[in-house]
Coordinates of C-alpha atoms in Angstrom, one line a residue:
M1 CA 7.5 1.9 28.3
S2 CA 8.7 -0.5 31.0
N3 CA 6.5 -3.5 31.6
Q4 CA 7.3 -3.0 35.3
H5 CA 5.1 0.2 35.4
K6 CA 3.2 -0.9 38.5
R7 CA 6.5 -0.6 40.5
M8 CA 8.0 2.2 38.5
S9 CA 8.0 6.0 38.7
H10 CA 9.2 8.3 35.9
F11 CA 11.1 11.6 36.1
L12 CA 11.5 14.1 33.4
V13 CA 15.2 15.0 32.6
S14 CA 14.8 17.4 29.6
L15 CA 12.7 18.3 26.6
K16 CA 14.3 19.8 23.6
K17 CA 13.0 20.8 20.1
H18 CA 15.5 20.5 17.2
S19 CA 15.2 22.0 13.7
W20 CA 17.8 20.8 11.2
R21 CA 18.2 21.5 7.5
A22 CA 18.5 18.9 4.7
G23 CA 21.8 17.1 4.6
F24 CA 22.4 17.0 8.4
G25 CA 24.0 14.1 10.0
L26 CA 24.3 13.0 13.7
R27 CA 26.0 10.3 15.6
V28 CA 25.1 9.5 19.1
P29 CA 27.4 6.9 20.7
Q30 CA 24.9 5.8 23.4
V31 CA 21.5 6.8 24.7
P32 CA 22.0 7.8 28.4
T33 CA 18.4 7.7 29.5
H34 CA 15.0 6.6 28.3
A35 CA 13.9 8.9 25.5
L36 CA 10.9 9.7 23.4
C37 CA 11.6 11.2 19.9
Y38 CA 8.8 12.6 17.9
V39 CA 9.0 13.8 14.3
A40 CA 6.8 16.9 13.9
E41 CA 7.9 17.8 10.3
G42 CA 10.0 16.2 7.6
C43 CA 11.5 12.7 7.4
A44 CA 14.9 11.1 8.1
A45 CA 16.7 7.8 8.3
I46 CA 17.8 6.6 11.7
T47 CA 20.2 3.7 12.1
I48 CA 19.9 1.7 15.4
S49 CA 22.0 -1.4 16.0
G50 CA 22.7 -1.7 12.3
K51 CA 19.0 -1.5 11.3
I52 CA 18.0 1.5 9.1
N53 CA 14.5 2.9 9.8
E54 CA 12.6 5.6 7.9
I55 CA 10.9 8.0 10.3
N56 CA 8.4 10.4 8.9
S57 CA 6.2 13.2 10.2
G58 CA 3.9 11.9 12.9
T59 CA 6.2 9.0 13.9
A60 CA 7.3 8.4 17.6
V61 CA 10.4 6.5 18.5
L62 CA 11.0 5.1 22.0
L63 CA 14.6 4.5 23.0
T64 CA 16.0 2.8 26.1
P65 CA 19.3 3.4 28.0
G66 CA 22.4 1.9 26.5
M67 CA 21.0 1.8 23.0
R68 CA 23.4 2.9 20.3
I69 CA 22.2 5.2 17.5
E70 CA 24.8 4.8 14.8
A71 CA 23.4 7.6 12.5
L72 CA 20.5 10.0 12.1
A73 CA 20.4 11.7 8.7
G74 CA 18.0 13.7 6.5
N75 CA 18.8 14.3 2.9
T76 CA 15.5 15.3 1.3
G77 CA 14.4 18.2 3.5
S78 CA 14.5 19.8 6.9
L79 CA 13.5 18.0 10.0
V80 CA 11.7 19.2 13.1
F81 CA 11.6 16.8 16.0
Y82 CA 11.3 16.7 19.8
V83 CA 13.5 14.7 22.2
L84 CA 12.1 14.1 25.7
Q85 CA 14.5 12.3 28.1
Y86 CA 13.4 10.7 31.3
V87 CA 14.5 8.1 33.9
E88 CA 12.6 5.2 35.4
A89 CA 12.9 4.6 39.2
A90 CA 11.9 1.4 40.9
L91 CA 9.8 1.9 44.1
Q92 CA 10.4 -0.4 47.0
P93 CA 8.5 -0.3 50.3
S94 CA 10.8 -0.1 53.3
N95 CA 9.4 0.3 56.8
Q96 CA 6.2 1.7 55.2
V97 CA 8.2 4.3 53.4
V98 CA 8.7 4.2 49.6
E99 CA 12.3 4.7 48.7
I100 CA 13.8 5.3 45.2
M101 CA 16.5 2.8 44.4
K102 CA 19.9 4.4 43.8
N103 CA 20.3 2.6 40.5
T104 CA 17.5 4.1 38.4
L105 CA 18.7 2.6 35.1
L106 CA 17.8 -1.0 35.6
A107 CA 19.6 -3.8 33.7
A108 CA 16.3 -5.1 32.6
D109 CA 15.7 -1.9 30.6
L110 CA 18.9 -2.2 28.6
Q111 CA 17.3 -3.2 25.4
T112 CA 18.7 -3.3 21.9
D113 CA 15.5 -2.7 19.9
S114 CA 13.6 0.6 19.6
T115 CA 9.9 0.9 19.2
A116 CA 8.7 3.2 16.4
F117 CA 5.0 3.7 15.5
A118 CA 2.8 6.3 13.9
I119 CA 0.7 8.6 16.2
S120 CA -3.0 8.5 15.4
L121 CA -3.6 12.0 16.9
P122 CA -0.4 13.9 16.0
A123 CA -2.0 17.3 16.7
T124 CA -2.8 16.2 20.2
L125 CA 0.7 14.9 20.9
L126 CA 2.3 18.1 19.5
S127 CA 0.0 20.3 21.7
K128 CA 1.1 18.3 24.8
L129 CA 4.8 18.6 23.9
E130 CA 4.5 22.3 23.3
E131 CA 2.6 22.9 26.6
L132 CA 5.1 20.8 28.5
A133 CA 8.0 22.7 26.9
A134 CA 6.5 26.0 27.9
T135 CA 5.9 24.8 31.5
V136 CA 9.3 23.3 32.2
S137 CA 11.1 26.4 30.9
K138 CA 9.9 28.1 34.1
Q139 CA 11.7 27.5 37.4
D140 CA 9.1 28.2 40.0
Y141 CA 7.9 25.3 42.2
A142 CA 4.3 25.4 40.9
S143 CA 5.6 25.1 37.3
I144 CA 7.8 22.1 38.3
L145 CA 4.8 20.3 39.8
R146 CA 2.6 21.3 36.8
G147 CA 5.4 20.0 34.5
Q148 CA 5.5 16.7 36.2
L149 CA 1.7 16.4 35.9
L150 CA 1.8 17.2 32.1
F151 CA 4.7 14.7 31.7
Y152 CA 2.6 11.9 33.2
E153 CA -0.3 12.9 31.0
L154 CA 2.0 12.7 27.9
L155 CA 3.3 9.3 29.0
S156 CA -0.2 8.0 29.4
F157 CA -1.1 9.2 25.9
I158 CA 2.0 7.5 24.4
H159 CA 1.3 4.3 26.2
T160 CA -2.3 4.3 24.9
E161 CA -1.0 4.9 21.3
Q162 CA 1.5 2.1 21.7
L163 CA -1.1 -0.3 22.8
Q164 CA -3.4 0.6 19.9
H165 CA -0.5 0.1 17.5
A166 CA 0.3 -3.3 19.0
E167 CA -3.4 -4.3 18.8
K168 CA -3.5 -3.4 15.1
G169 CA -0.5 -5.5 14.7
I170 CA 0.8 -3.3 11.8
G171 CA 4.5 -3.7 12.2
P172 CA 4.6 -7.4 13.4
V173 CA 2.1 -8.7 10.9
E174 CA 3.9 -7.0 8.0
A175 CA 7.2 -8.6 9.2
T176 CA 5.6 -12.0 9.1
L177 CA 4.0 -11.4 5.7
A178 CA 7.5 -10.6 4.4
Y179 CA 8.8 -13.7 6.1
M180 CA 6.1 -15.9 4.4
Q181 CA 6.6 -14.3 1.0
K182 CA 10.3 -15.1 1.2
N183 CA 10.0 -18.6 2.6
Y184 CA 6.7 -20.1 1.3
R185 CA 8.5 -22.4 -1.2
E186 CA 10.1 -24.2 1.8
P187 CA 8.3 -26.3 4.5
L188 CA 6.9 -23.5 6.7
D189 CA 5.2 -24.0 10.1
V190 CA 2.7 -21.2 10.6
G191 CA 2.8 -21.9 14.3
I192 CA 6.1 -20.0 14.6
L193 CA 4.7 -16.8 13.2
P194 CA 3.2 -15.4 16.5
R195 CA 6.7 -15.8 18.0
V196 CA 8.2 -14.0 15.0
A197 CA 5.7 -11.2 15.6
Q198 CA 6.3 -11.3 19.3
M199 CA 2.5 -11.6 19.9
T200 CA 0.2 -14.2 21.5
P201 CA -1.2 -16.7 19.0
S202 CA -4.8 -15.4 19.5
S203 CA -3.8 -11.7 19.1
Y204 CA -1.6 -12.5 16.1
C205 CA -4.4 -14.4 14.3
R206 CA -6.9 -11.6 14.8
A207 CA -4.4 -9.0 13.6
F208 CA -3.4 -11.1 10.6
K209 CA -7.0 -11.6 9.6
R210 CA -7.7 -7.9 9.8
A211 CA -4.6 -7.2 7.6
T212 CA -5.2 -9.8 4.9
G213 CA -8.7 -11.1 5.2
M214 CA -7.3 -14.6 5.6
T215 CA -5.8 -16.8 8.3
P216 CA -2.1 -17.4 8.2
S217 CA -2.6 -20.9 6.8
E218 CA -5.0 -19.6 4.1
Y219 CA -2.5 -16.9 3.1
L220 CA 0.3 -19.4 2.9
T221 CA -1.8 -21.6 0.6
H222 CA -2.7 -18.4 -1.5
L223 CA 1.0 -17.6 -2.0
R224 CA 1.8 -21.2 -3.0
M225 CA -1.2 -21.6 -5.4
K226 CA -0.4 -18.2 -7.0
E227 CA 3.1 -19.5 -7.8
A228 CA 1.9 -22.9 -8.8
K229 CA -0.4 -21.5 -11.4
E230 CA 2.4 -19.4 -13.0
L231 CA 4.6 -22.6 -13.1
L232 CA 1.8 -24.7 -14.6
V233 CA 1.2 -22.1 -17.3
S234 CA 4.9 -22.2 -18.4
S235 CA 4.5 -25.9 -19.3
Q236 CA 8.1 -26.5 -18.4
Y237 CA 7.4 -28.6 -15.3
S238 CA 5.4 -31.6 -14.3
V239 CA 2.7 -31.4 -11.6
K240 CA 5.1 -33.2 -9.2
D241 CA 7.8 -30.6 -9.9
V242 CA 5.4 -27.7 -9.4
A243 CA 4.2 -29.2 -6.1
R244 CA 7.7 -29.5 -4.7
S245 CA 8.7 -26.1 -6.0
V246 CA 5.9 -24.3 -4.0
G247 CA 6.4 -26.2 -0.7
F248 CA 4.3 -29.3 -1.0
S249 CA 6.0 -32.7 -0.5
D250 CA 2.8 -34.6 -1.3
E251 CA 1.8 -34.4 -4.9
L252 CA -1.6 -35.9 -4.3
Y253 CA -2.4 -33.5 -1.5
F254 CA -1.3 -30.6 -3.7
S255 CA -3.6 -31.8 -6.6
R256 CA -6.6 -32.2 -4.3
L257 CA -6.0 -28.7 -2.8
F258 CA -5.5 -27.2 -6.2
K259 CA -8.8 -28.7 -7.6
K260 CA -10.7 -27.5 -4.5
R261 CA -9.4 -23.9 -5.0
E262 CA -9.3 -23.6 -8.8
G263 CA -12.2 -25.9 -9.8
L264 CA -10.1 -28.3 -11.9
P265 CA -7.1 -30.5 -11.4
P266 CA -3.6 -29.1 -12.1
Y267 CA -3.0 -31.2 -15.2
I268 CA -6.3 -29.9 -16.8
Y269 CA -5.4 -26.4 -15.8
M270 CA -2.0 -26.8 -17.5
K271 CA -3.7 -28.1 -20.6
Q272 CA -6.2 -25.2 -20.8
A273 CA -3.5 -22.7 -20.0
G274 CA -1.4 -24.1 -22.8
Q275 CA -3.6 -22.4 -25.4
R276 CA -1.7 -19.8 -27.5
V277 CA -3.6 -16.6 -26.7
A278 CA -2.8 -13.3 -28.4
V279 CA -4.2 -10.0 -27.0
V280 CA -4.4 -7.2 -29.5
S281 CA -6.6 -4.6 -27.7
K282 CA -5.1 -1.5 -26.2
L283 CA -6.8 -2.2 -22.9
F284 CA -4.5 -4.4 -20.7
L285 CA -6.6 -7.6 -21.0
Q286 CA -3.5 -9.6 -20.3
D287 CA -4.1 -8.6 -16.7
H288 CA -7.4 -10.5 -16.6
L289 CA -5.9 -13.5 -18.4
L290 CA -2.8 -13.7 -16.1
A291 CA -5.1 -13.6 -13.0
M292 CA -6.8 -16.7 -14.3
G293 CA -3.4 -18.5 -15.1
I294 CA -3.4 -17.8 -18.8
Q295 CA -0.2 -16.2 -20.1
P296 CA -0.6 -14.7 -23.6
I297 CA 2.0 -15.2 -26.3
V298 CA 1.6 -11.5 -27.3
A299 CA 0.1 -8.5 -25.5
P300 CA 0.0 -4.7 -26.0
S301 CA 2.7 -2.5 -24.6
F302 CA 3.3 1.3 -24.4
P303 CA 7.1 1.8 -24.6
S304 CA 7.0 5.6 -24.7
Y305 CA 4.9 5.8 -21.5
Y306 CA 6.0 3.0 -19.2
T307 CA 9.6 3.0 -18.0
T308 CA 10.1 -0.8 -18.2
K309 CA 12.1 -2.3 -21.0
S310 CA 9.1 -4.2 -22.2
G311 CA 6.7 -1.3 -22.3
F312 CA 4.4 -3.1 -19.9
P313 CA 3.5 -1.5 -16.5
Q314 CA 5.6 -2.4 -13.6
Y315 CA 3.2 -4.8 -12.0
L316 CA 3.0 -6.8 -15.2
H317 CA 6.6 -6.6 -16.4
H318 CA 8.0 -9.7 -14.7
R319 CA 4.7 -11.7 -15.1
L320 CA 4.9 -11.3 -18.8
R321 CA 8.4 -12.8 -19.3
G322 CA 8.2 -14.7 -22.5
T323 CA 5.3 -12.7 -23.8
K324 CA 5.9 -10.8 -27.0
A325 CA 5.4 -7.0 -26.5
L326 CA 3.1 -5.6 -29.1
N327 CA 3.6 -1.8 -29.6
A328 CA 0.0 -0.6 -29.1
E329 CA 1.1 3.0 -30.0
Q330 CA 1.3 2.0 -33.6
P331 CA -1.3 0.3 -36.0
V332 CA -1.3 -3.5 -35.6
D333 CA -1.1 -5.6 -38.8
P334 CA -3.2 -8.8 -38.3
Q335 CA -0.6 -10.8 -40.3
E336 CA 2.0 -9.9 -37.7
I337 CA -0.2 -11.8 -35.1
L338 CA -1.3 -14.7 -37.4
C339 CA 2.3 -15.6 -38.1
L340 CA 2.7 -16.5 -34.4
S341 CA 0.1 -19.3 -34.8
P342 CA -2.3 -18.2 -32.0
D343 CA -5.2 -20.5 -31.0
V344 CA -7.2 -17.5 -29.8
I345 CA -7.0 -13.8 -30.5
V346 CA -8.7 -11.6 -27.9
R347 CA -9.8 -8.1 -29.1
M348 CA -12.4 -5.5 -28.1
N349 CA -15.1 -4.8 -30.7
V350 CA -14.2 -1.2 -31.5
Q351 CA -16.8 0.3 -33.8
G352 CA -15.7 2.5 -36.7
R353 CA -12.1 1.2 -36.7
E354 CA -10.8 0.7 -40.3
D355 CA -9.2 -2.7 -39.4
A356 CA -12.3 -4.0 -37.5
L357 CA -13.6 -6.0 -40.5
E358 CA -10.3 -7.7 -41.0
W359 CA -10.2 -8.9 -37.4
K360 CA -13.8 -10.1 -37.6
Q361 CA -12.9 -12.2 -40.6
T362 CA -10.1 -14.0 -38.7
P363 CA -11.6 -17.2 -37.3
Q364 CA -9.3 -17.2 -34.2
T365 CA -10.5 -13.8 -33.1
L366 CA -12.9 -13.5 -30.1
L367 CA -14.5 -10.0 -30.0
F368 CA -16.4 -8.5 -27.1
N369 CA -17.9 -5.1 -26.3
D370 CA -16.8 -2.4 -23.9
Y371 CA -18.0 -2.6 -20.3
L372 CA -18.3 -0.1 -17.5
H373 CA -16.8 -2.1 -14.6
W374 CA -13.6 -4.2 -14.5
D375 CA -15.4 -7.3 -13.1
E376 CA -17.6 -7.4 -16.2
Y377 CA -14.4 -7.7 -18.3
Q378 CA -13.2 -10.5 -16.0
M379 CA -16.3 -12.5 -16.2
N380 CA -16.7 -12.2 -20.0
I381 CA -13.1 -13.2 -20.6
A382 CA -13.5 -16.1 -18.2
T383 CA -16.6 -17.3 -20.1
M384 CA -14.5 -17.5 -23.3
F385 CA -12.1 -19.9 -21.5
Q386 CA -14.6 -21.7 -19.3
K387 CA -13.1 -20.3 -16.1
E388 CA -16.1 -18.6 -14.6
S389 CA -15.5 -20.1 -11.1
V390 CA -11.9 -18.9 -11.2
A391 CA -13.1 -15.4 -12.1
E392 CA -15.7 -15.4 -9.3
E393 CA -12.8 -16.1 -6.8
I394 CA -10.8 -13.3 -8.3
I395 CA -13.7 -10.9 -7.9
R396 CA -14.2 -11.9 -4.3
H397 CA -10.6 -11.5 -3.5
I398 CA -10.5 -7.9 -5.0
D399 CA -13.7 -7.1 -3.1
T400 CA -11.9 -8.1 0.1
V401 CA -8.8 -6.0 -0.8
E402 CA -11.1 -3.0 -1.4
K403 CA -12.9 -3.3 1.9
Q404 CA -9.7 -3.6 3.8
A405 CA -8.2 -0.6 2.1
K406 CA -11.4 1.4 2.7
D407 CA -11.2 0.6 6.5
A408 CA -7.5 1.5 6.7
L409 CA -8.2 4.8 4.9
K410 CA -11.2 5.9 7.0
F411 CA -9.4 8.7 8.9
V412 CA -8.1 10.1 5.6
T413 CA -11.2 9.8 3.4
R414 CA -13.5 11.3 6.0
K415 CA -11.7 14.6 6.0
G416 CA -13.0 17.1 3.5
R417 CA -14.2 16.6 -0.1
W418 CA -12.0 15.4 -2.9
T419 CA -11.6 16.3 -6.6
I420 CA -9.6 14.1 -9.0
L421 CA -7.7 15.8 -11.8
R422 CA -5.3 14.8 -14.6
V423 CA -2.9 17.4 -15.8
L424 CA -1.9 17.2 -19.4
G425 CA 0.3 19.5 -21.6
D426 CA -2.6 21.6 -22.8
E427 CA -5.5 20.8 -20.5
V428 CA -6.7 19.9 -17.0
R429 CA -9.2 17.0 -16.9
M430 CA -11.7 16.8 -14.1
Y431 CA -13.0 13.3 -13.3
G432 CA -16.7 12.8 -12.5
V433 CA -18.4 10.6 -9.9
Y434 CA -19.3 7.7 -12.1
G435 CA -18.7 6.1 -15.5
H436 CA -15.0 5.5 -15.1
A437 CA -12.9 2.7 -13.4
L438 CA -10.8 5.3 -11.6
T439 CA -13.7 7.1 -9.9
D440 CA -15.5 3.8 -9.2
L441 CA -12.4 2.8 -7.2
F442 CA -11.7 6.0 -5.3
Y443 CA -15.3 7.2 -4.7
H444 CA -17.3 4.1 -4.5
K445 CA -14.9 1.4 -3.2
L446 CA -12.3 3.2 -1.1
G447 CA -14.6 5.8 0.4
F448 CA -13.2 9.1 -0.8
Q449 CA -16.0 11.7 -0.6
P450 CA -16.4 13.6 -3.9
D451 CA -17.1 17.3 -3.9
P452 CA -21.0 17.4 -4.1
R453 CA -20.9 20.0 -6.8
V454 CA -19.2 17.5 -9.2
T455 CA -22.0 15.4 -10.7
H456 CA -20.8 14.6 -14.3
A457 CA -19.8 11.2 -15.6
S458 CA -16.3 10.0 -16.8
Y459 CA -14.2 13.2 -17.1
R460 CA -14.4 16.7 -18.6
A461 CA -11.6 17.8 -20.7
D462 CA -10.2 21.4 -20.6
A463 CA -11.9 21.9 -17.2
F464 CA -9.5 24.5 -15.7
S465 CA -12.1 27.3 -15.7
E466 CA -14.6 24.9 -14.0
L467 CA -11.9 24.0 -11.5
L468 CA -11.4 27.7 -10.6
A469 CA -15.1 28.1 -10.0
L470 CA -15.2 25.0 -7.9
D471 CA -12.2 25.9 -5.7
P472 CA -12.1 22.4 -4.2
E473 CA -11.0 21.5 -0.6
R474 CA -8.7 18.6 -1.7
I475 CA -7.2 17.7 -5.0
I476 CA -5.7 14.3 -6.2
L477 CA -3.5 14.5 -9.3
I478 CA -3.5 11.3 -11.3
W479 CA -1.5 10.1 -14.3
S480 CA 0.2 13.6 -14.6
E481 CA 3.7 14.2 -15.8
K482 CA 6.0 16.2 -13.6
S483 CA 6.7 18.7 -16.3
H484 CA 3.0 19.3 -16.8
V485 CA 2.4 19.7 -13.1
A486 CA 5.4 22.0 -12.7
A487 CA 4.0 24.3 -15.5
L488 CA 0.6 24.4 -13.9
E489 CA 2.2 25.3 -10.5
Q490 CA 3.5 28.5 -12.2
N491 CA 0.0 29.6 -13.0
P492 CA -1.1 32.3 -10.4
L493 CA -4.7 31.2 -10.7
W494 CA -3.7 27.7 -9.7
R495 CA -1.8 29.0 -6.7
E496 CA -5.0 30.8 -5.5
L497 CA -7.0 27.6 -5.2
R498 CA -8.0 26.7 -1.7
A499 CA -6.5 23.2 -1.9
V500 CA -3.2 24.7 -3.1
R501 CA -3.1 27.4 -0.4
E502 CA -3.9 24.9 2.4
N503 CA -1.4 22.3 1.1
Q504 CA -4.1 19.8 0.3
V505 CA -2.9 18.7 -3.2
Y506 CA -2.0 15.1 -3.3
Y507 CA 0.3 14.0 -6.2
P508 CA 1.2 10.3 -6.0
D509 CA 3.5 8.5 -8.5
S510 CA 0.6 6.9 -10.4
R511 CA 2.1 6.1 -13.8
D512 CA 1.6 2.4 -13.3
W513 CA -1.8 2.6 -11.7
D514 CA -4.5 0.8 -13.7
P515 CA -7.9 0.0 -12.2
W516 CA -9.3 -1.9 -15.1
G517 CA -7.9 -5.4 -14.3
P518 CA -7.6 -7.4 -11.1
L519 CA -3.8 -7.4 -10.9
G520 CA -3.5 -3.6 -11.7
R521 CA -6.4 -2.8 -9.4
E522 CA -4.8 -4.6 -6.4
Y523 CA -1.4 -3.0 -7.2
M524 CA -3.1 0.4 -7.4
I525 CA -5.0 -0.1 -4.1
Q526 CA -1.8 -1.1 -2.3
K527 CA 0.2 1.8 -3.7
S528 CA -2.5 4.4 -3.2
T529 CA -3.3 3.3 0.4
S530 CA 0.4 3.5 1.3
F531 CA 0.7 6.9 -0.3
F532 CA -2.3 8.4 1.5
L533 CA -1.3 6.9 4.9
R534 CA 2.2 8.4 4.6
A535 CA 0.7 11.7 3.5
A536 CA -1.4 11.7 6.6
G537 CA 1.6 10.8 8.8
H538 CA 0.4 7.2 9.5
G539 CA 2.7 5.2 7.2

């Protein structure tokens, strides 16, 4: 919308609905008027001034005269979208008579950047577009006047949505986050970030705090300290080298800041992290160790499940460079670990295991029991390495991440009741409402409302008959292979379920989702939030 709205009037030129099949391609040399494009169904890639943007269902794009669309293409499915064209006219008083300037396309409106944003009330906008299209198709004078009225109502709606989008600061803040993540190793003045986001300093700081839970300066320090801990763990650099590598020119200031945040000076942190720690439990306890700055010399991997070369999940693969991958899908020989000369061996105390006694007799082994919640694992491992204060900071950070995600997902989680399933080759597992890290995260932290008829703990195996009787409103499929899901979709009983018939089955790519450790939990929260926002037309 033009910022000159107080002196502008708008006139509808045309409104068209387009339906294109997958594989279409379009080139528009130049946009002749102002235009509002709204994607009602599907997704596509639009290239404007050399920049490629993904536009999904529920996305509006505002274009200005003279803009060049180099390509619009959809390769994954059909696309249904509306294009509303209009002109802006400047109004000037002349002898107490308002006259429309002859040149309605003002030079000030010849912009090179489009504005794309998700519509929070897509059904409302679609209804307005349909009503306007039906009205302008008629040629009588009353319909023309009615059409102009509906057109102004639609512009007012779009203007409000655009202001809400700007207030949330979603796009601009994400852009500055990416800028900081790319440049935090260099001297970086956070004062330039509002200009990068094209926001006022006060509005930007409020939006940034809502998005991250931190101020820009705090977030920059967070990035630098996270990198510093990884470098200190490697033992290849001096404290001075680490400080310079993460953007601090003053080693003394870096050391004071590090001690304030981590509870101990960097050289002590480096010494403690230098312990040779081996993880031999199937649970990814290396996640908890890495979060505290301790990189194990050996850690469990699952090469037949994870797609990385190491057999570690995606979010741990690069962090565990230099760590020996221990195939946890096979029995572990204690001698294989002892020959690596570990100072500490971390293992869960699994009762009834044939090799449990052998591990107990190994003096380097620290055994601990199973716990219900991820933060109990974190605190107990921290106690082993005298890092309780570090663990407390990790737990506070994850709590903040969970609260931010819960707030972002409100308009998704409030709709209907949810049931979580895992599809395996020969069974369907139904997860309960407590007693499992997965349901703790989804139901108790992120705010998804469980079906009230589901009351059991952990999960129930072979629960397909129970699922049919439940006939849930919404289904989330977790950790399920595509071939297993495809086989289930061929079952006519599955297709009769309410959630299936109403297209309320959500199937994210969750292979690497792991809610048991802080790094995996944060990764899972980010990925799941992004998935559900896109599914709802807001991502």
